[in-house]
Every structure is written in C-alpha cells, then in structure tokens.
Amino acid sequence: MLSESSAAVVTATLPAVQAHGEAITGRFYQRMFDAHPELLNLFNRGNQATGQQQAALAAAVAAYAAHLTGGSTVPWGPILDRIAHKHASLGITATQYPIVGRHLLAAVGEVLGDAVTPEVAAAWDEVYWLLACELIAREARLYAVAGVAKDGAVWRDWRVTGRVRETAEVVSLILVPADGGAAPGFTPGQYTSVAVDLDGDRGQQIRQYSLSGRPGADQWRITVKRVRGTGGAPDGLVSGFLHDRVAVGDVLRLSPPFGEVSAVAGDGPLVLVSAGIGLTPAMAALEHLAATEPQRPVVLVHADRAGAAHALRDALPRLQENLPRLRLDLWYEDAAGGELAGLKAQVSTGRVDPELIPLSPDAHVHLCGPLPFMNAVRGGLLRRGVPVDRIAYEVFGPGMLRDGR
Ligand SMILES: Cc1cc2nc3c(=O)[nH]c(=O)nc-3n(C[C@H](O)[C@H](O)[C@H](O)COP(=O)(O)OP(=O)(O)OC[C@H]3O[C@@H](n4cnc5c(N)ncnc54)[C@H](O)[C@@H]3O)c2cc1C
Ligand code: HEM
C-alpha cells in the first residue's frame, strides 16, 4: 500500500509523469547505460532503437501508479506476471533494482525539473520500490521453481543437434543440454531466452523464442523467422545470427523455460489462432495434446502469406492423425500452393475473418501473431461473446494489447 501522503502526491503528478513517460524512460536508459555500459548486453538493442522498451517501461510504471491510487480497472496481476517471467528469463537480479531505481528517479527529476520537489521525489520512490518488491518476490519464486541455484544464474549451454530449413525465411534448431542432462519440461506457450555473442565487438544480445516442439521430449526445438529491416532499418541481429552463423555442433546459451501464457488452458475445446511465425506456441500445444489428450477438440486457425511461407506445415498431417478432433482452418493471402498432400484443411484466401472462427461456447482461445492481427481477432471474439479471461495471447515483443488485459 502507498502511504496516504504519497498517494495524494502521486495522484496529482501522475498526469505529468504519464505525459512525459517516454521522455523520462528515454533519458533513464541513456543515464543508466552511461553509468553501467555492461547492462547493454542485457537489453535488446532493437527495442531500444525502436523505442518499444521505453514505451513498455513507462506504461508499466504509470499503470502501477494508477493501480495504487485506485485510478485503474486494468487487472494488475497479469502485467506483473508478464514482466517477472521476462525478467527471470533474462536472469535479472534483486541487486540490479537499486541501479534501475536510481537512474529512473533521476530521469524523472531531469525531465520534470522544478516540479519534482523532495516530497514528489519521495512519493515516486515509494511507488518504484513497491513495484520493485513485487517483481523481486515473483522473480525469486520463478527462480526457485525453475531450480535456478542462485538468483539470475539462468544460463546453460545447449548443443545444436539439428537444423531444419522450414521455409525460405524460417529455420528450426534442435537443441540438447550440452552437459548431457535432461531437457526441462515446459508448458506449451513458454519460451526460452537465447543469448548469443555477436561478431566483433558487438557484445551479447538476448532474445526470446517460444518452444515449438513437444514438452517432455529429450530435446527442445525453436523455430526462428529471419527479421528483415524495412525502410532503411537494419536486419534483425539475433534472428540473422541464428540463420547465418549457427550450425549443427555449435553451443548456445539458453535460459530455463519461462512465460506465463499457456497455449493449452482449460480442459474443453481449444481454439488456437496464429499468424506467421506466431504459430510456434500453437505447434507446441498440438504436439503436447497429441501425446497427452488426443481426444481434446482443437481448432487451429492459421494465417500466412502463402502455403510456401507456412512453417511447420509438414507436421500437420501427422498431428491430424494423432488428434482425430483437430480441425484446421488455414488463411493464405496468396492462394497459390495452398494445398498440401495428406492435409485435410479448410483453406481460404485473404485475411482471417474473426466471424468465421469456429467456436463452441466453452472454448478457450490462444492467440499469437502481430499486434494488429491479435487486436482484430480478439476484438471480433469479444464481440461474439467469448469472455475476456478465456482469450490468452502472446506478444512477440515488449508490451501487451491495447487494453492491457
Ligand atoms: C515471448 C516471445 C516469444 C517469441 N517467440 C518467437 C519465435 O518462436 N520465433 C521467432 O522467430 N521469434 C520469436 N520472438 C521474437 C524474437 O524474440 C525476436 O524479437 C526476433 O527474432 C527479432 O530479433 P532480432 O534480433 O533478429 O531483431 P532485432 O535486431 O531485435 O530487430 C527487431 C526490429 O527492430 C528494428 N531495428 C533494429 N535496430 C533499429 C534501428 N536502429 N532503427 C530502426 N529500427 C531498428 C529491426 O529492423 C527489426 O525490425 C519471440 C519474442 C517474444 C517476446
Ligand atoms: C520496478 C522496476 C522495473 C519495471 C517496472 C520493469 C518493467 C519492465 C517491462 C514492462 C518490461 C517489458 C516486458 C515485456 O516484454 O512486455 C521489461 C523488460 C526488461 N527489463 Fe525490466 N523493469 C524493472 C526493473 C528492471 C531491472 C532492475 C532490470 C535489470 C537491469 C531490468 C531489465 C529488463 C530487461 C533487460 C528487459 C528486456 C528488455 C528487452 O527485451 O527489450 N528491468 N521491464
């Protein structure tokens, strides 16, 4: 709980902090990286350059302040869970919180100037530490559950034992622990963080990849789309590295599985809706159900540019055999090559129409794909009466959907 005096100050200054949120977080990162250049290896440079991380941090702090002062109806738990899982997958430690807090509060002072009296600074310090303590506690629990011996010691060497070119832009890597130990189990929908050392003096970069294979198998699979820069922006650093530089026999550093979003929630009908590379959690879900709940009714609605761009499509006929109640609805923008021998699917041309997604009243839905796609599908499903808490979704970047739920 925020103290009464701080609550009044935070309520009064929240609009100014919100209005300048991204300026504050932009300044915060500059200050923090100047003082701690080693942290550059922890943060995603692409997200820094596009401003997505600044926006996510600013939105989180402002939403938490609104939550503490009663000015928000957005459920806070899922936001905290998302951040804590992401942090745990990066090996964030409690000892790093004072660094972030110091530079974040100094940045508030720099951007808002004289408006930040000692009283205002103290109130926002209280907000920061309430939030930090909630995150530190959740992260400690996640480390304990994942069997991480010491906070933040998440990295383990994994050997690449296979490389499968799925499409022109997508490659799968098969990985086993290099120490000969067992591959940890995971819930479909969970991801691993992958740390790579870039060439030359470009340092380390970390990215998350959803586990796309069967949980419980003795190996992991990640399926990576090459990200091309558009409009003069550079090509993706880590996806390019995994495509061009990683061969069978190489070793990569991976975190344990983390991620709060299950792609197999509930025990009744399941509807998996994916677009492009967003199919990776859905594929883990199908592999899992084929092995554990073959009679579960499942619909996979998948959107892609064309049949040839649809990664892991070759696995669908086998999954259909093992999951007799699996229905496949595929949407290709370009209809050419949409059919695949042995695949029983409804193939449509164009973009997914949420009105046409087969739904039963008690279905749980899982969405994964670009944000505009998920906003459109989720909006359509909510209009069709699917309760908000039955629609889970995964964002392949920082942040959440429009209403944060
Ligand atoms: C939970 C989760 C699960 C994920 N699962 C998968 C998965 O299963 N498969 C998968 O392929 N991906 C997945 N991702 C996405 C993945 O983590 C990476 O974000 C993706 O591979 C791109 O990383 P990159 O290093 O190649 O690109 P980055 O280098 O991070 O670049 C990202 C974007 O930023 C732009 N950019 C970079 N620098 C600049 C600049 N200076 N100016 C302007 N623009 C710039 C780039 O052009 C590019 O469009 C997942 C992400 C999350 C969060
Ligand atoms: C109260 C304090 C903090 C808040 C509110 C916060 C908030 C956030 C949010 C909202 C995200 C994006 C999550 C998503 O993917 O949606 C994030 C990611 C991240 N946080 Fe924190 N964070 C805090 C403390 C820290 C600390 C102490 C560190 C360690 C230096 C840290 C390092 C990171 C990193 C490296 C990422 C991933 C960045 C990226 O991939 O672009 N955070 N944090």
Short mmCIF file of C-alpha atoms and ligand atoms in Angstrom, two decimals:
data_model
loop_
_atom_site.label_atom_id
_atom_site.label_comp_id
_atom_site.label_asym_id
_atom_site.label_seq_id
_atom_site.Cartn_x
_atom_site.Cartn_y
_atom_site.Cartn_z
CA MET A 1 0.00 0.00 0.00
CA LEU A 2 1.12 3.50 -0.80
CA SER A 3 1.18 5.83 2.22
CA GLU A 4 -1.68 8.33 2.29
CA SER A 5 0.54 11.37 1.80
CA SER A 6 2.36 9.76 -1.13
CA ALA A 7 -0.94 8.67 -2.70
CA ALA A 8 -2.11 12.29 -2.89
CA VAL A 9 1.19 13.43 -4.41
CA VAL A 10 1.24 10.57 -6.94
CA THR A 11 -2.38 11.25 -7.96
CA ALA A 12 -1.52 14.92 -8.51
CA THR A 13 1.66 14.27 -10.50
CA LEU A 14 0.62 11.12 -12.42
CA PRO A 15 -0.72 13.08 -15.43
CA ALA A 16 2.66 14.86 -15.81
CA VAL A 17 4.60 11.61 -15.44
CA GLN A 18 2.28 9.91 -17.97
CA ALA A 19 2.58 12.79 -20.42
CA HIS A 20 6.38 12.65 -20.26
CA GLY A 21 6.67 8.89 -19.72
CA GLU A 22 8.71 8.06 -22.80
CA ALA A 23 10.95 11.12 -22.42
CA ILE A 24 11.63 10.00 -18.86
CA THR A 25 12.39 6.40 -19.77
CA GLY A 26 14.46 7.51 -22.80
CA ARG A 27 16.59 9.69 -20.51
CA PHE A 28 16.69 6.89 -17.93
CA TYR A 29 18.22 4.40 -20.36
CA GLN A 30 20.83 6.94 -21.54
CA ARG A 31 21.88 7.68 -17.97
CA MET A 32 21.90 4.04 -16.91
CA PHE A 33 23.92 2.82 -19.92
CA ASP A 34 26.45 5.68 -19.44
CA ALA A 35 26.96 4.59 -15.83
CA HIS A 36 26.68 0.83 -16.47
CA PRO A 37 27.72 0.01 -20.04
CA GLU A 38 27.79 -3.70 -19.10
CA LEU A 39 23.97 -3.61 -19.00
CA LEU A 40 23.89 -3.01 -22.75
CA ASN A 41 24.45 -6.76 -23.08
CA LEU A 42 21.23 -7.43 -21.22
CA PHE A 43 18.87 -5.12 -23.09
CA ASN A 44 17.51 -5.65 -26.57
CA ARG A 45 19.13 -3.07 -28.86
CA GLY A 46 16.35 -3.35 -31.44
CA ASN A 47 13.72 -2.48 -28.82
CA GLN A 48 15.86 0.43 -27.63
CA ALA A 49 16.23 1.76 -31.16
CA THR A 50 12.52 1.48 -31.95
CA GLY A 51 11.51 2.92 -28.55
CA GLN A 52 9.37 -0.14 -27.72
CA GLN A 53 11.15 -0.87 -24.46
CA GLN A 54 10.93 2.76 -23.30
CA ALA A 55 7.21 2.65 -24.01
CA ALA A 56 6.74 -0.66 -22.17
CA LEU A 57 8.61 0.53 -19.06
CA ALA A 58 6.83 3.91 -18.97
CA ALA A 59 3.45 2.23 -19.43
CA ALA A 60 4.19 -0.27 -16.64
CA VAL A 61 5.26 2.33 -14.07
CA ALA A 62 2.33 4.65 -14.88
CA ALA A 63 -0.16 1.75 -14.83
CA TYR A 64 1.16 0.61 -11.47
CA ALA A 65 0.85 4.12 -10.03
CA ALA A 66 -2.72 4.32 -11.35
CA HIS A 67 -3.40 0.91 -9.80
CA LEU A 68 -2.03 2.01 -6.41
CA THR A 69 -4.06 5.21 -6.37
CA GLY A 70 -7.27 3.47 -7.45
CA GLY A 71 -7.36 5.13 -10.86
CA SER A 72 -7.28 1.94 -12.93
CA THR A 73 -9.54 -1.01 -13.56
CA VAL A 74 -6.94 -2.97 -15.54
CA PRO A 75 -6.07 -6.17 -13.62
CA TRP A 76 -2.52 -5.74 -12.49
CA GLY A 77 -1.54 -9.36 -11.81
CA PRO A 78 -1.12 -10.41 -15.47
CA ILE A 79 1.10 -7.39 -16.18
CA LEU A 80 3.33 -8.20 -13.21
CA ASP A 81 3.47 -11.84 -14.26
CA ARG A 82 4.49 -10.96 -17.78
CA ILE A 83 7.31 -8.68 -16.59
CA ALA A 84 8.51 -11.13 -13.94
CA HIS A 85 8.66 -14.03 -16.41
CA LYS A 86 10.53 -11.90 -18.94
CA HIS A 87 12.94 -10.69 -16.24
CA ALA A 88 13.51 -14.23 -14.95
CA SER A 89 14.30 -15.45 -18.45
CA LEU A 90 16.97 -12.75 -18.62
CA GLY A 91 18.46 -13.55 -15.23
CA ILE A 92 17.59 -10.17 -13.66
CA THR A 93 18.76 -9.98 -10.03
CA ALA A 94 17.47 -8.14 -6.97
CA THR A 95 20.79 -6.28 -6.81
CA GLN A 96 20.04 -4.61 -10.16
CA TYR A 97 16.86 -2.93 -8.88
CA PRO A 98 18.64 -0.13 -6.97
CA ILE A 99 20.54 0.77 -10.18
CA VAL A 100 17.34 1.00 -12.24
CA GLY A 101 15.57 2.86 -9.42
CA ARG A 102 18.37 5.41 -9.02
CA HIS A 103 18.51 6.28 -12.71
CA LEU A 104 14.75 6.17 -13.26
CA LEU A 105 14.07 8.60 -10.41
CA ALA A 106 16.94 10.84 -11.50
CA ALA A 107 15.44 10.89 -15.01
CA VAL A 108 12.06 11.94 -13.59
CA GLY A 109 13.85 14.84 -11.91
CA GLU A 110 15.68 15.82 -15.09
CA VAL A 111 12.60 15.77 -17.30
CA LEU A 112 10.08 17.32 -14.92
CA GLY A 113 12.57 19.82 -13.43
CA ASP A 114 11.40 22.04 -10.56
CA ALA A 115 8.07 20.22 -10.34
CA VAL A 116 9.96 17.41 -8.61
CA THR A 117 10.12 18.69 -5.04
CA PRO A 118 11.64 16.42 -2.37
CA GLU A 119 8.09 15.39 -1.48
CA VAL A 120 7.32 14.40 -5.09
CA ALA A 121 10.61 12.51 -5.37
CA ALA A 122 9.89 10.61 -2.15
CA ALA A 123 6.39 9.64 -3.32
CA TRP A 124 7.64 8.25 -6.64
CA ASP A 125 10.50 6.49 -4.87
CA GLU A 126 7.84 4.73 -2.81
CA VAL A 127 5.93 3.72 -5.97
CA TYR A 128 9.11 2.39 -7.55
CA TRP A 129 10.06 0.29 -4.54
CA LEU A 130 6.58 -1.14 -4.02
CA LEU A 131 6.68 -2.27 -7.65
CA ALA A 132 10.27 -3.46 -7.40
CA CYS A 133 9.49 -5.53 -4.29
CA GLU A 134 6.53 -7.22 -6.01
CA LEU A 135 8.71 -8.07 -9.00
CA ILE A 136 11.68 -9.24 -6.93
CA ALA A 137 9.41 -11.57 -4.93
CA ARG A 138 7.81 -13.04 -8.08
CA GLU A 139 11.16 -13.46 -9.76
CA ALA A 140 12.60 -15.21 -6.69
CA ARG A 141 9.67 -17.67 -6.82
CA LEU A 142 10.19 -18.28 -10.54
CA TYR A 143 13.89 -18.95 -10.00
CA ALA A 144 13.08 -21.39 -7.19
CA VAL A 145 10.50 -23.27 -9.31
CA ALA A 146 12.90 -23.43 -12.27
CA GLY A 147 15.63 -24.81 -10.00
CA VAL A 148 17.93 -21.85 -10.62
CA ALA A 149 20.53 -22.26 -7.89
CA LYS A 150 21.35 -18.57 -7.44
CA ASP A 151 19.21 -15.59 -8.48
CA GLY A 152 19.96 -14.74 -12.07
CA ALA A 153 22.15 -17.79 -12.85
CA VAL A 154 19.86 -18.90 -15.65
CA TRP A 155 22.28 -19.69 -18.45
CA ARG A 156 23.02 -23.25 -19.52
CA ASP A 157 24.91 -24.42 -22.60
CA TRP A 158 22.83 -26.27 -25.21
CA ARG A 159 24.24 -28.03 -28.27
CA VAL A 160 22.58 -27.66 -31.64
CA THR A 161 21.95 -31.21 -32.88
CA GLY A 162 19.75 -30.39 -35.84
CA ARG A 163 18.85 -27.56 -38.17
CA VAL A 164 15.76 -27.74 -40.35
CA ARG A 165 15.00 -25.20 -43.05
CA GLU A 166 11.24 -24.86 -42.76
CA THR A 167 10.68 -22.12 -45.36
CA ALA A 168 12.81 -19.53 -47.15
CA GLU A 169 12.67 -17.31 -44.04
CA VAL A 170 12.27 -19.78 -41.18
CA VAL A 171 14.68 -22.26 -39.65
CA SER A 172 14.21 -24.64 -36.70
CA LEU A 173 17.05 -25.51 -34.34
CA ILE A 174 17.02 -28.74 -32.34
CA LEU A 175 18.89 -28.41 -29.05
CA VAL A 176 20.01 -30.70 -26.22
CA PRO A 177 21.73 -29.74 -22.96
CA ALA A 178 25.50 -29.79 -23.62
CA ASP A 179 26.11 -31.21 -20.12
CA GLY A 180 24.24 -34.40 -21.04
CA GLY A 181 21.48 -33.66 -18.51
CA ALA A 182 17.76 -33.79 -19.17
CA ALA A 183 15.90 -31.14 -21.16
CA PRO A 184 13.46 -29.46 -18.74
CA GLY A 185 9.74 -29.91 -19.37
CA PHE A 186 7.63 -26.86 -20.16
CA THR A 187 4.07 -25.73 -20.70
CA PRO A 188 3.11 -25.14 -24.34
CA GLY A 189 3.34 -21.38 -24.81
CA GLN A 190 6.53 -21.00 -22.78
CA TYR A 191 9.71 -19.60 -24.28
CA THR A 192 13.43 -19.71 -23.68
CA SER A 193 15.78 -16.75 -23.80
CA VAL A 194 18.70 -17.32 -26.15
CA ALA A 195 21.94 -15.38 -25.57
CA VAL A 196 24.34 -15.03 -28.48
CA ASP A 197 27.75 -13.38 -28.80
CA LEU A 198 27.63 -11.22 -31.88
CA ASP A 199 30.64 -10.92 -34.17
CA GLY A 200 33.45 -8.50 -33.47
CA ASP A 201 32.97 -6.18 -30.50
CA ARG A 202 29.19 -6.04 -30.80
CA GLY A 203 28.71 -7.86 -27.49
CA GLN A 204 25.92 -10.16 -26.36
CA GLN A 205 22.26 -9.96 -27.31
CA ILE A 206 19.37 -11.94 -25.85
CA ARG A 207 16.05 -12.79 -27.48
CA GLN A 208 13.10 -14.97 -26.55
CA TYR A 209 11.93 -17.91 -28.68
CA SER A 210 8.82 -19.94 -27.93
CA LEU A 211 9.49 -23.65 -27.63
CA SER A 212 7.83 -25.17 -30.69
CA GLY A 213 8.38 -28.89 -30.05
CA ARG A 214 6.77 -31.41 -27.73
CA PRO A 215 7.10 -30.73 -24.00
CA GLY A 216 8.70 -33.71 -22.30
CA ALA A 217 10.81 -34.67 -25.31
CA ASP A 218 14.52 -35.15 -24.67
CA GLN A 219 15.32 -32.22 -26.94
CA TRP A 220 14.00 -28.71 -27.46
CA ARG A 221 13.08 -27.07 -30.73
CA ILE A 222 12.93 -23.35 -31.50
CA THR A 223 11.66 -22.06 -34.83
CA VAL A 224 13.07 -18.72 -35.89
CA LYS A 225 11.94 -16.32 -38.58
CA ARG A 226 14.61 -14.14 -40.14
CA VAL A 227 13.69 -10.49 -39.49
CA ARG A 228 14.46 -8.19 -42.41
CA GLY A 229 14.90 -4.47 -41.85
CA THR A 230 12.48 -2.35 -43.82
CA GLY A 231 12.67 1.31 -44.85
CA GLY A 232 16.40 1.56 -44.13
CA ALA A 233 16.25 -0.16 -40.72
CA PRO A 234 18.89 -2.84 -40.10
CA ASP A 235 18.14 -6.56 -40.38
CA GLY A 236 17.37 -8.38 -37.14
CA LEU A 237 20.54 -9.09 -35.14
CA VAL A 238 19.81 -12.38 -33.40
CA SER A 239 17.47 -13.97 -35.96
CA GLY A 240 20.10 -13.20 -38.63
CA PHE A 241 22.82 -14.68 -36.43
CA LEU A 242 20.82 -17.87 -35.80
CA HIS A 243 20.12 -18.22 -39.52
CA ASP A 244 23.59 -17.43 -40.85
CA ARG A 245 26.06 -18.35 -38.12
CA VAL A 246 24.73 -21.27 -36.15
CA ALA A 247 25.45 -24.79 -37.36
CA VAL A 248 24.95 -28.30 -36.02
CA GLY A 249 27.51 -28.89 -33.25
CA ASP A 250 27.53 -25.25 -32.06
CA VAL A 251 26.69 -24.32 -28.49
CA LEU A 252 24.15 -21.64 -27.49
CA ARG A 253 23.28 -20.28 -24.04
CA LEU A 254 19.62 -20.81 -23.16
CA SER A 255 17.51 -19.97 -20.11
CA PRO A 256 15.06 -22.37 -18.48
CA PRO A 257 11.51 -22.18 -19.86
CA PHE A 258 9.54 -19.16 -18.69
CA GLY A 259 6.32 -17.46 -19.78
CA GLU A 260 3.00 -17.04 -18.03
CA VAL A 261 0.76 -17.76 -21.03
CA SER A 262 -0.39 -21.33 -21.50
CA ALA A 263 -1.43 -22.33 -25.01
CA VAL A 264 -3.47 -25.27 -23.63
CA ALA A 265 -5.57 -23.55 -20.93
CA GLY A 266 -8.74 -25.28 -19.76
CA ASP A 267 -9.75 -28.85 -20.49
CA GLY A 268 -12.56 -28.37 -23.01
CA PRO A 269 -12.46 -27.19 -26.62
CA LEU A 270 -9.38 -25.23 -27.59
CA VAL A 271 -9.04 -22.70 -30.38
CA LEU A 272 -5.50 -21.76 -31.44
CA VAL A 273 -5.30 -18.70 -33.69
CA SER A 274 -1.92 -17.78 -35.12
CA ALA A 275 -0.35 -15.74 -37.87
CA GLY A 276 3.10 -16.11 -39.45
CA ILE A 277 5.81 -17.13 -37.00
CA GLY A 278 3.22 -16.75 -34.21
CA LEU A 279 2.44 -20.41 -34.81
CA THR A 280 5.25 -21.67 -32.56
CA PRO A 281 3.24 -21.84 -29.30
CA ALA A 282 0.33 -23.45 -31.18
CA MET A 283 2.64 -26.13 -32.59
CA ALA A 284 3.92 -26.96 -29.09
CA ALA A 285 0.27 -27.14 -27.98
CA LEU A 286 -0.66 -29.56 -30.77
CA GLU A 287 2.39 -31.75 -30.13
CA HIS A 288 1.54 -31.81 -26.43
CA LEU A 289 -2.14 -32.64 -26.94
CA ALA A 290 -1.32 -35.35 -29.48
CA ALA A 291 0.81 -37.03 -26.80
CA THR A 292 -1.41 -36.42 -23.76
CA GLU A 293 -5.03 -35.59 -24.69
CA PRO A 294 -5.65 -36.90 -28.20
CA GLN A 295 -9.45 -36.67 -27.85
CA ARG A 296 -9.49 -32.96 -26.99
CA PRO A 297 -11.41 -30.91 -29.59
CA VAL A 298 -8.98 -28.42 -31.12
CA VAL A 299 -9.23 -25.88 -33.92
CA LEU A 300 -6.11 -24.38 -35.45
CA VAL A 301 -6.78 -21.19 -37.38
CA HIS A 302 -3.54 -20.10 -39.01
CA ALA A 303 -2.89 -17.13 -41.28
CA ASP A 304 0.13 -16.80 -43.54
CA ARG A 305 1.25 -15.04 -46.69
CA ALA A 306 1.10 -18.29 -48.68
CA GLY A 307 1.34 -22.06 -48.26
CA ALA A 308 5.06 -21.90 -49.03
CA ALA A 309 5.61 -19.40 -46.19
CA HIS A 310 3.71 -21.51 -43.63
CA ALA A 311 6.41 -23.00 -41.39
CA LEU A 312 5.96 -26.45 -39.80
CA ARG A 313 3.02 -27.14 -42.12
CA ASP A 314 4.53 -30.54 -42.94
CA ALA A 315 3.86 -31.66 -39.35
CA LEU A 316 0.10 -31.08 -39.64
CA PRO A 317 -0.92 -34.33 -41.42
CA ARG A 318 0.81 -36.38 -38.68
CA LEU A 319 -0.80 -34.25 -35.96
CA GLN A 320 -4.17 -34.69 -37.63
CA GLU A 321 -3.74 -38.46 -37.49
CA ASN A 322 -2.92 -38.31 -33.78
CA LEU A 323 -5.60 -35.74 -32.95
CA PRO A 324 -8.82 -37.02 -34.56
CA ARG A 325 -10.79 -33.97 -33.34
CA LEU A 326 -8.35 -31.40 -34.79
CA ARG A 327 -9.88 -29.02 -37.32
CA LEU A 328 -7.59 -26.90 -39.49
CA ASP A 329 -8.64 -23.56 -40.98
CA LEU A 330 -5.82 -22.00 -43.00
CA TRP A 331 -5.93 -18.49 -44.43
CA TYR A 332 -3.40 -17.59 -47.12
CA GLU A 333 -3.18 -14.12 -48.60
CA ASP A 334 -1.85 -15.70 -51.78
CA ALA A 335 -3.83 -18.82 -52.65
CA ALA A 336 -1.15 -20.36 -54.91
CA GLY A 337 0.29 -23.56 -53.39
CA GLY A 338 -2.27 -23.58 -50.59
CA GLU A 339 -2.94 -27.31 -50.77
CA LEU A 340 -0.69 -29.94 -49.20
CA ALA A 341 -0.96 -33.64 -49.95
CA GLY A 342 -2.40 -35.55 -47.00
CA LEU A 343 -3.69 -32.43 -45.26
CA LYS A 344 -7.42 -32.13 -44.58
CA ALA A 345 -7.92 -28.41 -44.11
CA GLN A 346 -10.30 -25.65 -44.99
CA VAL A 347 -8.10 -23.27 -46.98
CA SER A 348 -9.37 -19.71 -47.54
CA THR A 349 -7.86 -16.79 -49.37
CA GLY A 350 -7.32 -13.44 -47.67
CA ARG A 351 -7.10 -12.46 -44.03
CA VAL A 352 -8.69 -14.27 -41.08
CA ASP A 353 -12.29 -13.22 -40.57
CA PRO A 354 -12.95 -13.47 -36.82
CA GLU A 355 -16.64 -14.04 -37.55
CA LEU A 356 -15.74 -17.33 -39.25
CA ILE A 357 -13.59 -18.79 -36.48
CA PRO A 358 -15.35 -21.97 -35.34
CA LEU A 359 -16.26 -21.50 -31.68
CA SER A 360 -18.03 -23.55 -29.06
CA PRO A 361 -19.45 -21.75 -26.02
CA ASP A 362 -16.92 -23.19 -23.55
CA ALA A 363 -13.83 -22.80 -25.77
CA HIS A 364 -10.53 -21.43 -24.54
CA VAL A 365 -8.67 -19.37 -27.14
CA HIS A 366 -4.96 -18.72 -27.59
CA LEU A 367 -3.74 -16.02 -29.98
CA CYS A 368 -0.25 -15.33 -31.27
CA GLY A 369 0.81 -13.11 -34.14
CA PRO A 370 1.45 -9.46 -34.98
CA LEU A 371 -0.32 -6.95 -32.68
CA PRO A 372 -2.79 -5.61 -35.30
CA PHE A 373 -3.78 -9.20 -36.13
CA MET A 374 -4.34 -10.07 -32.47
CA ASN A 375 -6.23 -6.84 -31.75
CA ALA A 376 -8.55 -7.52 -34.69
CA VAL A 377 -9.16 -11.19 -33.83
CA ARG A 378 -9.58 -10.58 -30.12
CA GLY A 379 -11.97 -7.69 -30.75
CA GLY A 380 -14.05 -9.93 -33.03
CA LEU A 381 -14.10 -12.78 -30.50
CA LEU A 382 -15.09 -10.46 -27.64
CA ARG A 383 -17.94 -9.13 -29.80
CA ARG A 384 -19.01 -12.73 -30.38
CA GLY A 385 -19.28 -13.20 -26.63
CA VAL A 386 -16.07 -15.01 -25.74
CA PRO A 387 -15.28 -13.95 -22.13
CA VAL A 388 -12.13 -11.85 -21.85
CA ASP A 389 -10.49 -14.28 -19.44
CA ARG A 390 -10.85 -17.15 -21.94
CA ILE A 391 -8.65 -15.40 -24.51
CA ALA A 392 -4.94 -15.78 -23.83
CA TYR A 393 -2.41 -14.15 -26.11
CA GLU A 394 1.36 -13.92 -26.59
CA VAL A 395 3.13 -10.83 -27.88
CA PHE A 396 6.47 -11.45 -29.62
CA GLY A 397 7.88 -8.18 -28.28
CA PRO A 398 7.59 -5.89 -25.28
CA GLY A 399 4.14 -4.90 -24.09
CA MET A 400 0.59 -6.08 -24.21
CA LEU A 401 -2.57 -5.46 -26.22
CA ARG A 402 -4.41 -2.13 -26.28
CA ASP A 403 -6.35 -2.51 -23.05
CA GLY A 404 -3.54 -4.30 -21.22
CA ARG A 405 -5.79 -7.29 -20.40
C1 LIG B 1 7.79 -14.29 -25.70
C2 LIG B 1 8.40 -14.21 -27.09
C3 LIG B 1 8.42 -15.32 -27.90
C4 LIG B 1 8.97 -15.25 -29.19
N1 LIG B 1 8.97 -16.37 -29.97
C5 LIG B 1 9.49 -16.31 -31.20
C6 LIG B 1 9.51 -17.47 -32.04
O1 LIG B 1 9.05 -18.56 -31.68
N2 LIG B 1 10.07 -17.36 -33.28
C7 LIG B 1 10.57 -16.17 -33.73
O2 LIG B 1 11.07 -16.13 -34.86
N3 LIG B 1 10.56 -15.06 -32.96
C8 LIG B 1 10.06 -15.10 -31.71
N4 LIG B 1 10.06 -13.99 -30.92
C9 LIG B 1 10.69 -12.75 -31.43
C10 LIG B 1 12.20 -12.80 -31.13
O3 LIG B 1 12.42 -12.76 -29.73
C11 LIG B 1 12.96 -11.62 -31.73
O4 LIG B 1 12.32 -10.42 -31.35
C12 LIG B 1 13.06 -11.69 -33.24
O5 LIG B 1 13.76 -12.87 -33.62
C13 LIG B 1 13.79 -10.47 -33.78
O6 LIG B 1 15.04 -10.37 -33.15
P1 LIG B 1 16.32 -9.87 -33.96
O7 LIG B 1 17.45 -9.77 -33.00
O8 LIG B 1 16.52 -10.66 -35.18
O9 LIG B 1 15.85 -8.41 -34.42
P2 LIG B 1 16.29 -7.03 -33.74
O10 LIG B 1 17.70 -6.76 -34.01
O11 LIG B 1 15.82 -7.07 -32.33
O12 LIG B 1 15.39 -6.04 -34.58
C14 LIG B 1 13.98 -6.01 -34.36
C15 LIG B 1 13.38 -4.91 -35.24
O13 LIG B 1 13.91 -3.66 -34.84
C16 LIG B 1 14.36 -2.95 -35.98
N5 LIG B 1 15.53 -2.13 -35.64
C17 LIG B 1 16.68 -2.57 -35.07
N6 LIG B 1 17.55 -1.53 -34.94
C18 LIG B 1 16.93 -0.46 -35.47
C19 LIG B 1 17.30 0.89 -35.64
N7 LIG B 1 18.48 1.33 -35.25
N8 LIG B 1 16.40 1.72 -36.22
C20 LIG B 1 15.18 1.30 -36.61
N9 LIG B 1 14.77 0.02 -36.48
C21 LIG B 1 15.64 -0.83 -35.91
C22 LIG B 1 14.78 -4.05 -36.97
O14 LIG B 1 14.75 -3.58 -38.32
C23 LIG B 1 13.71 -5.09 -36.74
O15 LIG B 1 12.55 -4.81 -37.47
C24 LIG B 1 9.50 -14.04 -29.65
C25 LIG B 1 9.50 -12.91 -28.80
C26 LIG B 1 8.97 -13.00 -27.55
C27 LIG B 1 8.96 -11.78 -26.66
C1 HEM B 2 10.30 -1.74 -10.95
C2 HEM B 2 11.26 -1.94 -11.81
C3 HEM B 2 11.06 -2.45 -13.22
C4 HEM B 2 9.99 -2.36 -14.04
C5 HEM B 2 8.64 -1.71 -13.78
C6 HEM B 2 10.34 -3.02 -15.27
C7 HEM B 2 9.48 -3.15 -16.36
C8 HEM B 2 9.77 -3.85 -17.50
C9 HEM B 2 8.85 -4.07 -18.58
C10 HEM B 2 7.44 -3.52 -18.66
C11 HEM B 2 9.48 -4.82 -19.50
C12 HEM B 2 8.91 -5.32 -20.84
C13 HEM B 2 8.25 -6.66 -20.56
C14 HEM B 2 7.59 -7.23 -21.81
O1 HEM B 2 8.27 -7.94 -22.54
O2 HEM B 2 6.42 -6.96 -22.03
C15 HEM B 2 10.81 -5.09 -19.01
C16 HEM B 2 11.77 -5.80 -19.68
C17 HEM B 2 13.09 -5.80 -19.31
N1 HEM B 2 13.61 -5.37 -18.10
FE1 HEM B 2 12.60 -4.51 -16.62
N2 HEM B 2 11.62 -3.48 -15.18
C18 HEM B 2 12.09 -3.15 -13.94
C19 HEM B 2 13.33 -3.46 -13.44
C20 HEM B 2 14.36 -3.99 -14.19
C21 HEM B 2 15.70 -4.21 -13.71
C22 HEM B 2 16.19 -3.96 -12.29
C23 HEM B 2 16.42 -4.68 -14.76
C24 HEM B 2 17.90 -5.04 -14.76
C25 HEM B 2 18.81 -4.23 -15.18
C26 HEM B 2 15.53 -4.79 -15.89
C27 HEM B 2 15.87 -5.26 -17.15
C28 HEM B 2 14.96 -5.55 -18.14
C29 HEM B 2 15.33 -6.12 -19.42
C30 HEM B 2 16.76 -6.47 -19.88
C31 HEM B 2 14.15 -6.27 -20.15
C32 HEM B 2 14.01 -6.82 -21.57
C33 HEM B 2 14.23 -5.67 -22.49
C34 HEM B 2 14.00 -6.01 -23.92
O3 HEM B 2 13.92 -7.19 -24.28
O4 HEM B 2 13.90 -5.07 -24.70
N3 HEM B 2 14.30 -4.36 -15.50
N4 HEM B 2 10.95 -4.50 -17.78
#
